[in-house]
Coordinates of C-alpha atoms and ligand atoms in Angstrom, one line a residue:
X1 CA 50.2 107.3 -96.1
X2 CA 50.8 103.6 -96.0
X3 CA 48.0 101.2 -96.5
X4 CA 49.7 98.8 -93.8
X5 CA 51.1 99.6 -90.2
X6 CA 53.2 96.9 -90.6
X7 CA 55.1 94.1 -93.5
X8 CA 57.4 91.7 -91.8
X9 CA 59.4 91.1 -94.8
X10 CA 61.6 88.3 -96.7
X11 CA 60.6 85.3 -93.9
X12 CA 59.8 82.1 -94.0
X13 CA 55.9 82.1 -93.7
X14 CA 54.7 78.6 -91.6
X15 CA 51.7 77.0 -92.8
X16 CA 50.1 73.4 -92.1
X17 CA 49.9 72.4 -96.1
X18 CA 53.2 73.7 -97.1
X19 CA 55.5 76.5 -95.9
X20 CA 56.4 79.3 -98.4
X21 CA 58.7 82.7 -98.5
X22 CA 56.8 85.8 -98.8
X23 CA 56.4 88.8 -97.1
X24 CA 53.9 89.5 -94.5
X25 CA 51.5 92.6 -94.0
X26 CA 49.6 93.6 -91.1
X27 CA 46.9 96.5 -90.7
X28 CA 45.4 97.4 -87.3
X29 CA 45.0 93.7 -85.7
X30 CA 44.5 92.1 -89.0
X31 CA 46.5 90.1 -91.6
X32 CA 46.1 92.1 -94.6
X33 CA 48.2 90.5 -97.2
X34 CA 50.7 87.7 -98.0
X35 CA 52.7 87.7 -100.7
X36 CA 55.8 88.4 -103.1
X37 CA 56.9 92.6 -103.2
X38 CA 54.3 93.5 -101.1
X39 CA 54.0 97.8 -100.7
X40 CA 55.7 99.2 -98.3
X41 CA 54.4 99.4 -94.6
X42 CA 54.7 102.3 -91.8
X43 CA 56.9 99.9 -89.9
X44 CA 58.9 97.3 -92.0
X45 CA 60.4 93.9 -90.1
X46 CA 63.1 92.3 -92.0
X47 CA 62.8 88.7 -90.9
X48 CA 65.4 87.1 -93.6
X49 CA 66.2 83.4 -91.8
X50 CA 63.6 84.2 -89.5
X51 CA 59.9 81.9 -89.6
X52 CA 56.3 83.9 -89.4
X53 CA 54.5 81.3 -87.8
X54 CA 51.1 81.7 -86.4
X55 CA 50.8 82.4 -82.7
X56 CA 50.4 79.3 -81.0
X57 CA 46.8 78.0 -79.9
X58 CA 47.2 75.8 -76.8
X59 CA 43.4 74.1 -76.3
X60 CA 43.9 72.9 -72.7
X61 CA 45.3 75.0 -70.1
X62 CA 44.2 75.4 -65.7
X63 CA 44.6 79.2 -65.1
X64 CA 43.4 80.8 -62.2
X65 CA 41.4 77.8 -61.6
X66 CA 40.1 76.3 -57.9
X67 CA 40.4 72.9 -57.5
X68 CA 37.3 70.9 -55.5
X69 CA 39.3 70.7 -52.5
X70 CA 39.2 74.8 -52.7
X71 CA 43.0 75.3 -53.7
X72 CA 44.2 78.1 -56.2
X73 CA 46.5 76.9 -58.8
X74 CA 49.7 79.4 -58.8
X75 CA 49.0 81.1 -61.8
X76 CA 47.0 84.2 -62.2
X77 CA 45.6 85.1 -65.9
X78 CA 48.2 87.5 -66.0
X79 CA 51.4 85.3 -64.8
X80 CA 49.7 82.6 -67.0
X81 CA 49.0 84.3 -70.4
X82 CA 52.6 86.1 -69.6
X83 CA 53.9 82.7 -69.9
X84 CA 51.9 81.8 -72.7
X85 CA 53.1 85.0 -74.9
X86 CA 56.8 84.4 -74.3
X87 CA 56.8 80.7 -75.6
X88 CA 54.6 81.9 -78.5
X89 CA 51.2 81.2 -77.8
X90 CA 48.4 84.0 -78.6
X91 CA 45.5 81.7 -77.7
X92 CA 44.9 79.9 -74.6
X93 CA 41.2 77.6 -73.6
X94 CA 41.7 77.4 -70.0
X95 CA 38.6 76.1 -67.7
X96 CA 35.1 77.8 -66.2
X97 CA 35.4 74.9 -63.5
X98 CA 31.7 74.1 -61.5
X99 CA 32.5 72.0 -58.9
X100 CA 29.2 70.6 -56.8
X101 CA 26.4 72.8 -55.6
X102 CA 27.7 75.4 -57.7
X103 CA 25.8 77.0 -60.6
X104 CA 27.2 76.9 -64.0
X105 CA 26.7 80.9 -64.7
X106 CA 28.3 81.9 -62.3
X107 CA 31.0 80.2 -62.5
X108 CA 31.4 81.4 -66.0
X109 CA 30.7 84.9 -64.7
X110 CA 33.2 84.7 -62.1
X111 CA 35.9 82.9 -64.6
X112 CA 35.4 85.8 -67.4
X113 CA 35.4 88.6 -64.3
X114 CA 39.5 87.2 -63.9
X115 CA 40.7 86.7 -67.5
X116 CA 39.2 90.6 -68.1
X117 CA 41.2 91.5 -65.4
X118 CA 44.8 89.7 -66.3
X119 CA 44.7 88.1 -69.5
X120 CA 47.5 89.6 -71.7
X121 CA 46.3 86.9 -74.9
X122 CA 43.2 85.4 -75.9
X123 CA 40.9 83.4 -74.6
X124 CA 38.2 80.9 -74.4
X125 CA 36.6 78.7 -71.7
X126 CA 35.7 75.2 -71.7
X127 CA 32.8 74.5 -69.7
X128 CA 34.0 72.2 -66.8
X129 CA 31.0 70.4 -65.7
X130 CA 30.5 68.5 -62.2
X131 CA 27.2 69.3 -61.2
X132 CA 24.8 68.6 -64.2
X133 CA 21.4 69.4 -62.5
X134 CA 18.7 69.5 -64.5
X135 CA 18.4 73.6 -64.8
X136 CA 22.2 72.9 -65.9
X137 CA 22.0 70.3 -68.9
X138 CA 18.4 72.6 -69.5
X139 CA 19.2 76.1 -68.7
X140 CA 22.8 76.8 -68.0
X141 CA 24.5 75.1 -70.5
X142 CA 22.7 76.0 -73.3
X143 CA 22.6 79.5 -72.8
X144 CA 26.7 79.6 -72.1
X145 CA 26.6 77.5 -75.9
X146 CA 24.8 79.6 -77.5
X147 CA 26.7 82.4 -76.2
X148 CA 30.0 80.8 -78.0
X149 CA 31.1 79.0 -75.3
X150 CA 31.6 75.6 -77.5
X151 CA 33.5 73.0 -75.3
X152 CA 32.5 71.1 -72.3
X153 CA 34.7 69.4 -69.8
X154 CA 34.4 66.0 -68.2
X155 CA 35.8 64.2 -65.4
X156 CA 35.5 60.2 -65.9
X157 CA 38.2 59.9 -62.8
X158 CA 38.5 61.9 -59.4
X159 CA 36.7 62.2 -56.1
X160 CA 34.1 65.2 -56.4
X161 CA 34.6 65.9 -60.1
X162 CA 33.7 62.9 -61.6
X163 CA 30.7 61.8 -63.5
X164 CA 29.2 58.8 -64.4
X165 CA 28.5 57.1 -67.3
X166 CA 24.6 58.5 -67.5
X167 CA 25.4 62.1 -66.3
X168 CA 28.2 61.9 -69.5
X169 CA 25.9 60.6 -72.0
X170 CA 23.4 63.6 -70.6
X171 CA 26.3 66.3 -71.7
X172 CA 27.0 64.2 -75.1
X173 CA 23.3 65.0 -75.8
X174 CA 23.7 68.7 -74.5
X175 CA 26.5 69.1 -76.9
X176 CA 24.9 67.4 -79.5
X177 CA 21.4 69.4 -79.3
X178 CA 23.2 73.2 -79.0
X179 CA 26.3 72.8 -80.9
X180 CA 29.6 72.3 -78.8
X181 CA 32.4 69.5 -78.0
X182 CA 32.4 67.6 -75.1
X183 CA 36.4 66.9 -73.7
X184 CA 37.1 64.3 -71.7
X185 CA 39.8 63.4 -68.6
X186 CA 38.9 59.5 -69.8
X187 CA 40.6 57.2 -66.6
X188 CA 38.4 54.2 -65.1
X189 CA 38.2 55.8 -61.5
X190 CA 37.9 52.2 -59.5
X191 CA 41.1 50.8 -61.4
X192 CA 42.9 54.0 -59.7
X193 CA 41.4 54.0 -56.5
X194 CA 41.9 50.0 -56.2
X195 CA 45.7 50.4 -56.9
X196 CA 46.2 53.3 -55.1
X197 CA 44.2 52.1 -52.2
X198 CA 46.5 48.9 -52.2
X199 CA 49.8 50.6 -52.9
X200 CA 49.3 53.0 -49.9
X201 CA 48.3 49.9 -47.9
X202 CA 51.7 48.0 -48.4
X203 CA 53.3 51.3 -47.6
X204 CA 54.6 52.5 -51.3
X205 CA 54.0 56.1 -50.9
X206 CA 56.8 57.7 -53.0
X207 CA 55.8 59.7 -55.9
X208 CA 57.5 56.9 -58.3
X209 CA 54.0 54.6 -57.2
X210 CA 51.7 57.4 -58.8
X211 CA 52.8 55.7 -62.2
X212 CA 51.2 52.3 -61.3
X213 CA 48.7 53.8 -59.4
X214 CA 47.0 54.6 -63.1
X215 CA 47.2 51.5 -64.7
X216 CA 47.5 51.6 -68.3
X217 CA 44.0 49.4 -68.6
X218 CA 41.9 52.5 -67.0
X219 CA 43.0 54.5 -70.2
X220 CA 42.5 52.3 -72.6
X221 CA 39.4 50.8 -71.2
X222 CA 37.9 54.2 -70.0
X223 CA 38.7 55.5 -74.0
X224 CA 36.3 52.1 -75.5
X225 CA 34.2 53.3 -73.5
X226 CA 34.1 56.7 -74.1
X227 CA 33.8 55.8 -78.1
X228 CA 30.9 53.5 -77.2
X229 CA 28.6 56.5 -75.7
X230 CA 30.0 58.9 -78.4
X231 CA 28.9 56.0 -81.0
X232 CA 25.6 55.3 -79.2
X233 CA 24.9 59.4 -79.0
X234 CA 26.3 60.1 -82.1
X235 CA 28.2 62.7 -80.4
X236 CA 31.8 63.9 -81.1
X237 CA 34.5 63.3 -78.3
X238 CA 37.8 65.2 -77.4
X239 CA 39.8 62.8 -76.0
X240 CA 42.2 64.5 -73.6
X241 CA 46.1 63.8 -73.1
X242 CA 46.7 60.5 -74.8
X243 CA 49.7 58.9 -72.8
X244 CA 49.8 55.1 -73.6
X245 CA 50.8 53.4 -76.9
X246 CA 47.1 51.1 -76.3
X247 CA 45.3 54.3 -75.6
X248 CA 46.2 55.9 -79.3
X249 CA 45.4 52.5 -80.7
X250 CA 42.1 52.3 -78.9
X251 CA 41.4 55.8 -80.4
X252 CA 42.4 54.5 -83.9
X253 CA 40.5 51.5 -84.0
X254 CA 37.2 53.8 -83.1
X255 CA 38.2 56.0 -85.4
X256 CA 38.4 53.4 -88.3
X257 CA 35.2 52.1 -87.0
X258 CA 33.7 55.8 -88.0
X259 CA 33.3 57.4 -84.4
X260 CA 34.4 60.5 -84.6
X261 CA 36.8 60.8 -81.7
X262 CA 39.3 63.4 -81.6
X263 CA 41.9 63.2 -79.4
X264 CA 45.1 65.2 -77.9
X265 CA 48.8 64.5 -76.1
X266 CA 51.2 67.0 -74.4
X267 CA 54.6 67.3 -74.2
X268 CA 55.2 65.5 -71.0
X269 CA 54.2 62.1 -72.6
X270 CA 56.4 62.9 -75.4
X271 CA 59.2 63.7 -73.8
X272 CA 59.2 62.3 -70.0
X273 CA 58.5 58.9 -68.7
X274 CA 57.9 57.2 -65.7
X275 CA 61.5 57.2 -64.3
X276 CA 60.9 60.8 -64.2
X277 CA 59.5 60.3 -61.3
X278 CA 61.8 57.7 -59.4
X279 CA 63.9 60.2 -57.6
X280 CA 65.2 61.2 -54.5
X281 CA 63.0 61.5 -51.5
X282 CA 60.3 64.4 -52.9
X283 CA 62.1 65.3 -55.7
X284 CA 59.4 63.6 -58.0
X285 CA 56.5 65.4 -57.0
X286 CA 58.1 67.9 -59.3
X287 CA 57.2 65.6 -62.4
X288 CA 53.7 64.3 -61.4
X289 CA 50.7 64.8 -63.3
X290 CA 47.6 63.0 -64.4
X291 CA 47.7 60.7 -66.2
X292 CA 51.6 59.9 -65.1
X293 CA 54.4 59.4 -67.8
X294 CA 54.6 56.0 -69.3
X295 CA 57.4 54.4 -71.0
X296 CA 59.8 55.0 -74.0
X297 CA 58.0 52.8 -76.3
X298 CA 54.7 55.3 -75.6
X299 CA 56.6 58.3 -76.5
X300 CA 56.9 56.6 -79.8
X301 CA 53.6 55.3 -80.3
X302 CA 52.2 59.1 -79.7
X303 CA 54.5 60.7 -82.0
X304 CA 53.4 58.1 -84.5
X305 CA 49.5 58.8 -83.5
X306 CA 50.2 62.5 -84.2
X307 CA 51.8 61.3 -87.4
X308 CA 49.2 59.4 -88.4
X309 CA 46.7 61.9 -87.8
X310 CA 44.6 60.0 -84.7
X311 CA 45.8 62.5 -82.6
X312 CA 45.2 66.3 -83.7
X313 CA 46.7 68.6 -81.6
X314 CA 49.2 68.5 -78.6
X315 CA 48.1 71.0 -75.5
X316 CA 50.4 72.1 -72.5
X317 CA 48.0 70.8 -69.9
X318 CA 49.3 73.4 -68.3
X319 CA 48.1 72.5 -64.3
X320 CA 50.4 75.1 -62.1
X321 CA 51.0 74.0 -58.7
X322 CA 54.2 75.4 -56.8
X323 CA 56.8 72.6 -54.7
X324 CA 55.5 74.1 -51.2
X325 CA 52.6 74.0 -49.2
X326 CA 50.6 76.9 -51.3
X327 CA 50.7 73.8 -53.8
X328 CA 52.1 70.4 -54.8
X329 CA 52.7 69.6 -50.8
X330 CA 49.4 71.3 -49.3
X331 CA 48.8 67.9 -47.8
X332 CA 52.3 67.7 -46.2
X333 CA 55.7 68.0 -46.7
X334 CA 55.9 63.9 -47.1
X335 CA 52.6 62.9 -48.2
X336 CA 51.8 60.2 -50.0
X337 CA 51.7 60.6 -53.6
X338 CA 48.1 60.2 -53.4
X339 CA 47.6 63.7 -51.5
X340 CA 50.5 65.2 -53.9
X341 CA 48.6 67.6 -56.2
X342 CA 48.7 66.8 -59.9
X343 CA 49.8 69.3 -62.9
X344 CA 52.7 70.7 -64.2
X345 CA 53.7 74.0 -65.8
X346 CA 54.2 73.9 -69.5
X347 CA 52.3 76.8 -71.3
X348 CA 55.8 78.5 -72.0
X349 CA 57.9 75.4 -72.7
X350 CA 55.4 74.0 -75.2
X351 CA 55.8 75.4 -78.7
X352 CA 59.9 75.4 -77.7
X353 CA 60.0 71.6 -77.3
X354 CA 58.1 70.9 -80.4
X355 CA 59.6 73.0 -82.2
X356 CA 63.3 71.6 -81.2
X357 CA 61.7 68.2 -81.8
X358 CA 60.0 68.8 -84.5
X359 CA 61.5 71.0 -86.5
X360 CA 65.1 71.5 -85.3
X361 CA 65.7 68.4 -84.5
X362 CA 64.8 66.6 -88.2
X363 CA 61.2 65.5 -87.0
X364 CA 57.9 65.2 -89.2
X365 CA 58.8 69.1 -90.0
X366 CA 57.4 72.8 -89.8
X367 CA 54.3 72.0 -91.7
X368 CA 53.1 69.3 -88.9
X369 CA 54.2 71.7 -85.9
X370 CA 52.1 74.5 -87.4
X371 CA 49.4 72.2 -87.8
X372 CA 49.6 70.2 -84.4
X373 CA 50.0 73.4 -81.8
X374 CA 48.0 76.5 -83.9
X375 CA 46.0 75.3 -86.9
X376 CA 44.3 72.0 -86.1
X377 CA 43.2 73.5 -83.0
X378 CA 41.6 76.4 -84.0
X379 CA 39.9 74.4 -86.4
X380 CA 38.6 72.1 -83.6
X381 CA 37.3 74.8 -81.5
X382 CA 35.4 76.6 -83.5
X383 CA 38.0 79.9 -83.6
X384 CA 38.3 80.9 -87.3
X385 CA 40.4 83.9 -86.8
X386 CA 43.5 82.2 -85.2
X387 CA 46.0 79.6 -86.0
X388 CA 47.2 80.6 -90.3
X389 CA 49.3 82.9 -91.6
X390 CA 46.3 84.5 -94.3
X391 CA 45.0 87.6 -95.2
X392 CA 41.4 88.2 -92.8
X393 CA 43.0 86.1 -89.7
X394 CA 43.9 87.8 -86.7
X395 CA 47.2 89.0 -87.0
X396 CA 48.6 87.3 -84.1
X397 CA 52.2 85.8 -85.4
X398 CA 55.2 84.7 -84.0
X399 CA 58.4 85.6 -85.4
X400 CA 60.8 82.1 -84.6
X401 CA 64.8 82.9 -84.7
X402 CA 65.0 78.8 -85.8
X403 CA 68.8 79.1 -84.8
X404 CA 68.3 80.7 -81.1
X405 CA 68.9 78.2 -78.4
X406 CA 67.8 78.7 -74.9
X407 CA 68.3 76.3 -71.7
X408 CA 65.4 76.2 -69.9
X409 CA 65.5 76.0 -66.2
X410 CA 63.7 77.3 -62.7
X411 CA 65.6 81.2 -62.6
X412 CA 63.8 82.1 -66.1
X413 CA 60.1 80.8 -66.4
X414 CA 57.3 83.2 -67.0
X415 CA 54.5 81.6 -64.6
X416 CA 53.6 81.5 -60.9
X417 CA 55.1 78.0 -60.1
X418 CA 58.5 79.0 -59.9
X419 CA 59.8 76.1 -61.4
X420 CA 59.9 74.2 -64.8
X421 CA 60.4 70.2 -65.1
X422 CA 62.5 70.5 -68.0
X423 CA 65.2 72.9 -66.0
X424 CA 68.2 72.0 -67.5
X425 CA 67.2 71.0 -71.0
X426 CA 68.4 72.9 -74.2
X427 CA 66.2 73.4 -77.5
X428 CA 66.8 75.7 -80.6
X429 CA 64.3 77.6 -81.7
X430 CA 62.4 80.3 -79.8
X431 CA 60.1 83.0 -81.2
X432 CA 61.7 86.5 -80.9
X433 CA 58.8 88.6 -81.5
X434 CA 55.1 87.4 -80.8
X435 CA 52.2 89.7 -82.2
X436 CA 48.9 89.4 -81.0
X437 CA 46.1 91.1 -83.1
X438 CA 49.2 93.6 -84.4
X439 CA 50.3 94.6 -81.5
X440 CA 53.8 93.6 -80.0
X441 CA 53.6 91.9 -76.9
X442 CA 56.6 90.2 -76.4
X443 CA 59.6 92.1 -78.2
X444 CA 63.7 91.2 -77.5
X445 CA 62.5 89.1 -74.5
X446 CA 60.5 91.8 -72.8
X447 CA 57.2 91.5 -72.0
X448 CA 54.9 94.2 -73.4
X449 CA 51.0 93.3 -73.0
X450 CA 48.6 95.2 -70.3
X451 CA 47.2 92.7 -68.2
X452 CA 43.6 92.6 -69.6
X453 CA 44.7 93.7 -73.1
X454 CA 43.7 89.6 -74.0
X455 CA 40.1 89.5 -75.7
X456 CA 37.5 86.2 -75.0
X457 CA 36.8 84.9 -78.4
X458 CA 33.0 83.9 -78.8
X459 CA 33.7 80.5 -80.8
X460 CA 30.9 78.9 -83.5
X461 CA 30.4 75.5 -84.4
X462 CA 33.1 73.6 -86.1
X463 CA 33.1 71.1 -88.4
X464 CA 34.6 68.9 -85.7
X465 CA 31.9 69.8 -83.1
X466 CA 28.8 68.0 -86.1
X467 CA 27.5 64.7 -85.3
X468 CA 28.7 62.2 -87.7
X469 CA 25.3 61.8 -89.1
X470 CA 25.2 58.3 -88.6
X471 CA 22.9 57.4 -85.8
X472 CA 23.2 54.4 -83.6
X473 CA 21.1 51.9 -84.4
X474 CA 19.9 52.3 -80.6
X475 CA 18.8 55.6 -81.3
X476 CA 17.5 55.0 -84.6
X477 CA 15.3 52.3 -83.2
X478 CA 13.6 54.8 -80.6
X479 CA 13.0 56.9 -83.6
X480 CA 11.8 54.5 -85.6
X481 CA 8.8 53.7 -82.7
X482 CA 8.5 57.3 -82.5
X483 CA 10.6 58.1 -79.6
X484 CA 12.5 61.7 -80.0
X485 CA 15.3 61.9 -77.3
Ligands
ZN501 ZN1 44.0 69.2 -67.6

């Protein structure tokens, strides 16, 4: 009898501090070695020319979720975690979202209820907070923390969602207190509403106007300000889906000035811009999210953030709406771009444009892909059983045929939207087998997973998630008069 139900031999093992060759072993859902000549298993891969890279962690994803206005997105946990397995990703952290009047618990309850139910990979929640009542911030929260729920979401931006400065400083200190790490949609909301308000005004509805309708200034001023109540808290920030060139520099300079912000991009500010969305008629609504695409010289700036290490990790922001009414035109087939809905599909194109970009296509490498889509954010979010290649971790891998190319386009994505904004673009690279916790769930292109085969991963404190230790002198001055707070 073999000692391992599986050795995926002779590949090319990924890893964020230096890629290696060496054979693979797998028993039950668990990485059991790596190494040279390892025994043989009850199955055997032979994955010569192939890559064993981890399965992809992607930290930000909207599944199943209702918006304020009461709207489904189009994916289902099952369509979406479908669509995560076939791009290569065995983790997602989609949203518990509490919109107002609504109590925190149950919204959990009711957000765990539909991932048991479809989810084919694993999953976490971040903690989407709109309503923070006081039995929230006392009660609510905490108890969902210490449960392993360790992320919170905020809105700085958005009618209904949004929170101001106090209520966010009130979750900093929640987060700070119990142990989590608060994530944050950072936009000033009265720079957007102003432009949009006058935009609409003169009569620019197109989609092409949602681009100026976020000025560059509410990122950049709505991140100094978010590093001023994570300095003042002494608080960690995620900073969600960097998109400007100024915005990654505002995050640097923080940074330098030791407050420890975190921050994230996705693929549609690396690889889409603004004239995306200067088409035809409608046709742009296709390409709008929040915040919009900026400009060449951003795309550059972000990859250089990622480089550089202010950025850690780039998430799908995978927001599923379909092009009818059910979703981006539920306000009308010609609305105004301000009644568009926001989001676009990406949780099955991600890993396959990085790794074209990245790896394939003679960017900063394998090592930096593994690190920016699987390692880093498991690291982040407090989940130590995902995102290497190592004996003890979850054996959730992703064998990558680096030669395989694949177009992508409407006719073959995985998710409920029906479409994909990067229909007609060709990468090479795409995994061929994905594993999660052993077992096969995407083989030759078929799916295999049971819809609620996925497991929720209680997550613990990371080192990411620790004050910095170094307390305002604000707060330090309370203290020093005898104020706790
Ligand atoms: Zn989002």
């Amino acid at each position: 009898l073999s000692a391992y139900d599986l050795v995926i031999r002779n590949g090319r093992v990924g890893a964020a501090h230096g890629s290696f060759d060496a054979d693979v072993a797998i028993a039950g859902e668990t990485i059991a070695a790596v190494g040279r000549g390892l025994p043989p298993g009850a199955r055997e891969i032979e994955a010569r020319g192939l890559l064993v890279l981890p399965g992809g962690v992607d930290a930000h994803c909207h599944i199943e979720q209702v918006s304020a206005g009461g709207l489904l997105n189009a994916d289902t946990f099952e369509t979406a975690t479908a669509a995560a397995a076939k791009g290569g990703t065995t983790t997602v952290i989609s949203f518990a979202a509490q919109h107002v009047g609504l109590r925190m618990d149950e919204v959990l309850a009711d957000y765990a209820a539909r991932a048991r139910r479809g989810a084919m990979v694993d999953y976490a929640f971040h903690l989407m907070v709109s309503d923070p009542t006081p039995e929230c911030l006392g009660e609510h929260l905490p108890a969902a923390i210490r449960a392993g729920h360790r992320s919170i979401k905020a809105f700085l931006t958005y009618d209904r969602i949004k929170l101001d400065d106090e209520q966010f400083l009130d979750l900093l200190l929640v987060a700070r207190e119990h142990g989590a790490l608060v994530c944050v949609h950072a936009e000033n909301h009265g720079m957007i509403r102003w432009m949009s308000r006058r935009l609409v005004e003169a009569g620019h509805v197109a989609p092409r106007f949602h681009g100026a309708s976020h000025p560059r200034l509410a990122e950049v001023e709505a991140f100094e300000r978010v590093a001023a109540m994570s300095a003042l808290v002494d608080a960690p920030v995620m900073i969600f889906h960097v998109s400007t060139a100024e915005g990654a520099a505002a995050i640097r300079r923080a940074r330098g000035a030791g407050v420890k912000l975190l921050a994230e991009t996705c693929p549609q500010y690396l690889f889409m811009s603004v004239d995306d969305l200067d088409r035809p008629g409608m046709e742009g609504a296709r390409f709008m999210c929040s915040p919009p695409q900026r400009e060449a010289a951003d795309q550059a700036a972000l990859w250089r953030a990622l480089e550089l290490g202010d950025l850690q990790t780039v998430t799908s922001d995978h927001a599923p709406y379909r092009l009818d009414e059910t979703g981006k035109f539920s306000g009308g087939p010609n609305a105004s771009f301000k009644d568009i809905a926001n989001g676009l599909p990406g949780l099955e194109q991600r890993l396959p444009l990085l790794f074209d970009a990245m790896v394939s296509g003679g960017g900063p490498g394998l090592d930096a892909f593994v690190a920016l889509t699987a390692t880093n954010p498991a690291a982040i979010y407090g989940l130590p059983t995902k995102g290497a290649i190592a004996p003890g971790k979850d054996a959730d891998v992703a064998l990558w045929d680096p030669g395989k190319r694949h177009v992508f386009s409407d006719a073959n994505v995985t998710d409920g939207t029906g479409y994909t904004p990067y229909a007609g673009r060709e990468v090479t690279g795409m995994p061929v087998l994905v594993l999660r916790r052993g077992e096969p769930i995407v083989e030759g292109g078929d799916l295999r997973a049971a819809p609620g085969s996925g497991r929720w991963l209680p997550r613990e404190v990371s080192p990411a998630m620790r004050p910095s230790g170094r307390p305002s002198p604000d707060m330090a001055l309370a203290a020093r008069f005898g104020a706790t707070l």
